[in-house]
Coordinates of C-alpha atoms in Angstrom, one line a residue:
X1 CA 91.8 114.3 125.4
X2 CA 93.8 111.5 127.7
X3 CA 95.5 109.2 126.4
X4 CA 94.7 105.7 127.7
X5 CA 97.9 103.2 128.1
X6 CA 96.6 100.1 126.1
X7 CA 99.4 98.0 126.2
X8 CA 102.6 98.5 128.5
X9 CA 105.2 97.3 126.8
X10 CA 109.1 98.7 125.7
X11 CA 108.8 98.2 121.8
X12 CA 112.1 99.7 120.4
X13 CA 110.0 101.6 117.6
X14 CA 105.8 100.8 117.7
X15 CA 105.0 101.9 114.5
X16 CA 101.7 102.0 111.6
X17 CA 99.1 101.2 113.7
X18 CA 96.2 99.7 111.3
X19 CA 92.4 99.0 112.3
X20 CA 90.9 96.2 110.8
X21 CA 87.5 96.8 110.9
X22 CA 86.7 93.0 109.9
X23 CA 88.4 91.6 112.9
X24 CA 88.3 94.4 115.2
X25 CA 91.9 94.6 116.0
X26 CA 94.5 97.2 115.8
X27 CA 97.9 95.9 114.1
X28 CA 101.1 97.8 114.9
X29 CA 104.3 97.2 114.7
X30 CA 107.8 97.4 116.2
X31 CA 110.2 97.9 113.6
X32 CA 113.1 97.2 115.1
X33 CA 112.1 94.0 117.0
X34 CA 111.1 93.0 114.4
X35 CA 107.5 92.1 115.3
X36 CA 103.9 92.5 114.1
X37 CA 101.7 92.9 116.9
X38 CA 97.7 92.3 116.8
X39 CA 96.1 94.0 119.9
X40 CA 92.4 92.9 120.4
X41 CA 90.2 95.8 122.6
X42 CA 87.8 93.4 123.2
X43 CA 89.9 91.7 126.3
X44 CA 93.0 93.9 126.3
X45 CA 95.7 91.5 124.9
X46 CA 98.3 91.7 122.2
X47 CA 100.3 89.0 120.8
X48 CA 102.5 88.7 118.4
X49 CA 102.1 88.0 114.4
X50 CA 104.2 85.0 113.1
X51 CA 105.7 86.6 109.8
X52 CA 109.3 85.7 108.7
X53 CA 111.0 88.2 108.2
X54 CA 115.2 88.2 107.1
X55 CA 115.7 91.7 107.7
X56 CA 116.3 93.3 111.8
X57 CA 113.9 96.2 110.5
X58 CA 110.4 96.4 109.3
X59 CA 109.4 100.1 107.9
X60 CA 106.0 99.3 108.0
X61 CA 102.8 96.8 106.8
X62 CA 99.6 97.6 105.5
X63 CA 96.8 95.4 104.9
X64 CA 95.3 93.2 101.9
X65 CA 92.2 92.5 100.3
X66 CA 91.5 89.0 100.5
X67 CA 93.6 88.7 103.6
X68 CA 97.2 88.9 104.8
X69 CA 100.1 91.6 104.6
X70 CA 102.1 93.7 102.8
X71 CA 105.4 94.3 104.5
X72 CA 108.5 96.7 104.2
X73 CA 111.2 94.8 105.5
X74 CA 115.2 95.4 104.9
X75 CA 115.4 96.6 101.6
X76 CA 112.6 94.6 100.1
X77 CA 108.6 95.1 99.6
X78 CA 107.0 91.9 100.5
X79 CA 103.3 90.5 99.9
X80 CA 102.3 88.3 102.8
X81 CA 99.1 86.0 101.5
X82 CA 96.8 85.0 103.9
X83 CA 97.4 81.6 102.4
X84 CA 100.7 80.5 100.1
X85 CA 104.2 81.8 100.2
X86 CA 105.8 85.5 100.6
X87 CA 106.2 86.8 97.4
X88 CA 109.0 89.6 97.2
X89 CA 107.3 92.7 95.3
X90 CA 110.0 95.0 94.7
X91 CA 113.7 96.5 95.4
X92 CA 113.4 99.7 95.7
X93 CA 116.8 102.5 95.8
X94 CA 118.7 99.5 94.2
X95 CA 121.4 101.8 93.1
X96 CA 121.4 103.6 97.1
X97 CA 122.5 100.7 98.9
X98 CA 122.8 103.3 101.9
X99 CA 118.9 103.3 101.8
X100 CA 116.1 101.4 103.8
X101 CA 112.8 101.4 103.7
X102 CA 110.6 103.5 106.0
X103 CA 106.7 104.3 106.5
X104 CA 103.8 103.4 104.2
X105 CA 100.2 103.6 103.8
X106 CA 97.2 102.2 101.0
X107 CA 95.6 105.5 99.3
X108 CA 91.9 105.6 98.7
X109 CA 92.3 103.8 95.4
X110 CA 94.6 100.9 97.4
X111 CA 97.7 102.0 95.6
X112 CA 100.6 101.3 98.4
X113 CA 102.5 104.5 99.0
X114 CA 106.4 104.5 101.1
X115 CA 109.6 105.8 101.3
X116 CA 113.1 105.1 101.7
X117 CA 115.5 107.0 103.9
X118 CA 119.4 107.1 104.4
X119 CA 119.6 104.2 107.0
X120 CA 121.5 107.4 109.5
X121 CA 119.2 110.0 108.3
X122 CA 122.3 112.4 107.1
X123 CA 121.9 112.5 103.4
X124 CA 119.0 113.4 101.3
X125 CA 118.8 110.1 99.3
X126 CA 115.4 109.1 100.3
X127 CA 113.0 108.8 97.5
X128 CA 108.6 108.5 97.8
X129 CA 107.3 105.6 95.8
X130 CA 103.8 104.7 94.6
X131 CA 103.3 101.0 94.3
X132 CA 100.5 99.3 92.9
X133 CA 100.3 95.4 90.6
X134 CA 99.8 96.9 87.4
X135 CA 102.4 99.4 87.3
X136 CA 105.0 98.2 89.8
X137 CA 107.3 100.2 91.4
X138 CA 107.2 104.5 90.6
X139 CA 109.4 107.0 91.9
X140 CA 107.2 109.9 93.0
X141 CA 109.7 112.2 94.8
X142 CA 113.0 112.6 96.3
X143 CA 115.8 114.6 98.4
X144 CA 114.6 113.4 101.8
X145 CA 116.6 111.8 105.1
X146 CA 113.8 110.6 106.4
X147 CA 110.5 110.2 104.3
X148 CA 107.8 109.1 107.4
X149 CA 104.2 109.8 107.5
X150 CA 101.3 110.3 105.4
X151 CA 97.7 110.6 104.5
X152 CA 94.7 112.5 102.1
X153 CA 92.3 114.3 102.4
X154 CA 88.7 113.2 102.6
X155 CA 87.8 114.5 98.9
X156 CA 91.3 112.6 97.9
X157 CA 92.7 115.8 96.1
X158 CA 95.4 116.5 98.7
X159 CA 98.2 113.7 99.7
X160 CA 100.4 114.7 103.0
X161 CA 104.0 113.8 103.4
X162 CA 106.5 114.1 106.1
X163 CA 110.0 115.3 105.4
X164 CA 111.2 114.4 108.8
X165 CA 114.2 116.2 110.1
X166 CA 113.5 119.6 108.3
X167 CA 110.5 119.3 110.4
X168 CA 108.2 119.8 106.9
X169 CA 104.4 118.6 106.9
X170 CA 104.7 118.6 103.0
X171 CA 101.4 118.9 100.8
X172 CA 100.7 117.4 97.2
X173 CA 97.7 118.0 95.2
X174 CA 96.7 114.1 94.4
X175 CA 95.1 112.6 91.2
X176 CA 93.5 109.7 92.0
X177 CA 92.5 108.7 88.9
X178 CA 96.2 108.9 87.9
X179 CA 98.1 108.3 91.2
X180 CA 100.2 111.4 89.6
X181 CA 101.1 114.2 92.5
X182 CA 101.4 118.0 92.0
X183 CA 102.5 121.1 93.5
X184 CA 104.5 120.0 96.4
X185 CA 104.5 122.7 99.1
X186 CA 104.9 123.1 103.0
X187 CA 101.4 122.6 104.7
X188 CA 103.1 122.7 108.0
X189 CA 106.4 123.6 109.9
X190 CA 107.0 122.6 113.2
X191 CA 109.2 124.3 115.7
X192 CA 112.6 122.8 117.1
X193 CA 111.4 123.2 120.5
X194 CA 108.7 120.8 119.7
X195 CA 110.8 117.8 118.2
X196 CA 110.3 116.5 114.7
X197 CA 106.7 115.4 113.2
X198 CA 106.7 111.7 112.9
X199 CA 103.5 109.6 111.4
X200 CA 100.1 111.1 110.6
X201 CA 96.7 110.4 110.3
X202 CA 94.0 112.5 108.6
X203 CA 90.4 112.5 109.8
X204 CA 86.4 112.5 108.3
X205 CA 87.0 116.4 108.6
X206 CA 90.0 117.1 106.9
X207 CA 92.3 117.6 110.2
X208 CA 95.5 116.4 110.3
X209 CA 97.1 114.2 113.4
X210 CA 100.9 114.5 113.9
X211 CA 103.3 112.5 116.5
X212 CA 105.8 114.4 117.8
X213 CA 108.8 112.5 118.3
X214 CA 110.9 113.8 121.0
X215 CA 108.2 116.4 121.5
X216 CA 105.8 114.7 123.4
X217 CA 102.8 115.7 122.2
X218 CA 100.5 115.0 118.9
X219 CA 99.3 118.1 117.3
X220 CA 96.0 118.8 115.3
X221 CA 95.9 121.0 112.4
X222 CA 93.0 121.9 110.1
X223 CA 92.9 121.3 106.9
X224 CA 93.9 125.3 106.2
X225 CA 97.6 123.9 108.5
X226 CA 96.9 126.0 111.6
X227 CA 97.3 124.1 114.5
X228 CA 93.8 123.2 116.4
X229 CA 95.1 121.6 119.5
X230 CA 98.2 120.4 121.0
X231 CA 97.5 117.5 123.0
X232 CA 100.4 116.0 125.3
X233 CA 101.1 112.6 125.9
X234 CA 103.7 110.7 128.7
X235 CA 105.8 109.8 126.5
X236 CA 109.1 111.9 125.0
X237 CA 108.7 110.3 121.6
X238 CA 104.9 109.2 120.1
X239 CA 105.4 108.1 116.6
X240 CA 102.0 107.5 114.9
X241 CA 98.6 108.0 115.2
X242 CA 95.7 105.9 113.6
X243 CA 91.8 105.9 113.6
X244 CA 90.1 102.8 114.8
X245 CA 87.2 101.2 117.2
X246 CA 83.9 100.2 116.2
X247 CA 83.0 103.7 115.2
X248 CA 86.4 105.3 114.0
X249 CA 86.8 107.7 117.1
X250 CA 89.3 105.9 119.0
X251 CA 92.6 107.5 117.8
X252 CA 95.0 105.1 118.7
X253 CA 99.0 106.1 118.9
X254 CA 102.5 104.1 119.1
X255 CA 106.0 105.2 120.7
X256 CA 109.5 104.2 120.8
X257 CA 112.1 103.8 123.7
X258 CA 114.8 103.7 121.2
X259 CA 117.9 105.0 122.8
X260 CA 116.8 106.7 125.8
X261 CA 118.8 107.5 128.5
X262 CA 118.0 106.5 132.2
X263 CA 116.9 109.5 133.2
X264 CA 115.2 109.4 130.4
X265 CA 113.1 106.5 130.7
X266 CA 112.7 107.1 134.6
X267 CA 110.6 110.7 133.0
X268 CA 108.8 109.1 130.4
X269 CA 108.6 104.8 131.9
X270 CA 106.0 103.9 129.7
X271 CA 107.5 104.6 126.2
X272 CA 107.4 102.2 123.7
X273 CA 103.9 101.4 124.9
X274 CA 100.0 101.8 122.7
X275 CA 97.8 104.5 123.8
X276 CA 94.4 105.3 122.9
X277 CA 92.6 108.8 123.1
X278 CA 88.8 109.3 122.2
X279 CA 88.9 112.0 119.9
X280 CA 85.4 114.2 119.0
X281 CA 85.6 113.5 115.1
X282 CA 86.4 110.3 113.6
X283 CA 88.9 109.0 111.2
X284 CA 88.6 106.9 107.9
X285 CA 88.5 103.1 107.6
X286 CA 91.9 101.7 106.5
X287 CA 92.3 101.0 102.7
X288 CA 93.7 97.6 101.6
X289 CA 96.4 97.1 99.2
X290 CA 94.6 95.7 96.1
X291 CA 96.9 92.6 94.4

């Protein structure tokens, strides 16, 4: 696999790249812009989603049935209408004010799923939430610096989780029917020579895709959390993969140029920039957050 240089571009932090099968455009983000970008494959331009935002960070969006956005911004869950006002959802980690929000993803049953991390990543006050309109805001888990990326399984029994600077790929067993989680465990460690596993993105076959940041590199495991493949990339720190294209095969990935060096930059010049690899298996549609 090669990864293809979509769009060259020095986004502080690209981030939760989305497919919207509807439109047939990838939305990603770069959190620390802040900026919602909407890259169309078709002709090979991106431009730039007008969303206000208060905040000088967006942790990540996620799309909505019916149209529009839900956004992590600041401190604050936001729902974006296609049409009509922002509508602020929830506060979450009121009471740790040294908190921000970070990554987040719909589950199969368009529940909205995130984290929070310490906004320097030295304490273990992030919390997982579950989020959905009946229920509201649920604390799920806690004791991480840095909650980031996750996914499930195909079947939908198994909900992945990364514990960032431990370098922990963590496990759940999932209840759908519930949105309850279970029997948290390590599916995957990876090494310090390797950086620190970033986003992820789970596939039709159960394989798990993990950015590397500072590792340049995403890494494959199978659903049993060997490690499949190892595939490097030309940048020092990818930061999340995503399924897309008309038939799900395209696996497109974000990076970050935040505070690299010189020397750096002069190794790695196209960081910050979207790549896309064609992988052999392809990935799920994304699932929208249900109002």
């Amino acid at each position: 696999m090669k990864a293809e240089c979509v769009v060259d571009i020095r986004s502080e932090v690209g981030e939760t790249p989305i497919w919207d099968e509807v439109a047939g455009v990838l939305y990603w983000i770069d959190c620390l812009a802040p900026a919602v970008h909407r890259f169309r494959p078709r002709d090979d331009t991106d431009e730039l989603v007008p969303l206000l935002v208060d905040s000088g960070h967006i942790g990540a969006i996620a799309l909505v049935e019916g149209g529009g956005f839900l956004v992590l911004a600041g401190s604050g869950l936001w729902l974006y209408p296609a049409d009509g006002e922002r509508r602020l959802l929830a506060k979450p980690d009121e009471d740790r004010p040294q908190n921000v929000v970070n990554d987040g993803k719909c589950d199969p049953q368009g529940r909205f799923w995130f984290g929070t991390m310490h906004n320097q990543s030295k304490e273990e006050s992030g919390r997982l939430f579950r989020y959905d309109s009946k229920r509201g805001l649920v604390p799920m888990d806690e004791g991480f610096s840095c909650s980031n990326g996750m996914g499930w399984s195909p079947d939908g029994k198994t909900m992945y989780f990364v514990d960032m600077m431990p370098g922990r790929i963590l496990a759940y067993d999932f209840d759908g029917k519930t949105g309850s989680i279970s029997k948290r465990r390590v599916f995957a460690q990876v090494s310090n020579d390797e950086g620190i596993p970033d986003g992820l993105a789970v596939d039709n076959d159960g394989g798990v895709w993990v950015a590397h940041w500072n590792g340049w590199c995403l890494s494959h495991y199978g659903p049993d959390g060997k490690r499949i493949a190892k595939i490097d990339l030309p940048v020092q720190r990818p930061t999340c993969p995503a399924f897309g294209g008309t038939d799900t095969r395209d696996l497109y990935v974000t990076s970050a140029a935040m505070d690299l060096s010189s020397d750096q930059l002069a190794k790695g010049p196209l960081a910050g920039s979207l790549f896309r690899l064609r992988a052999d298996v392809a990935g799920p549609k994304a699932v929208r957050f249900k109002p």
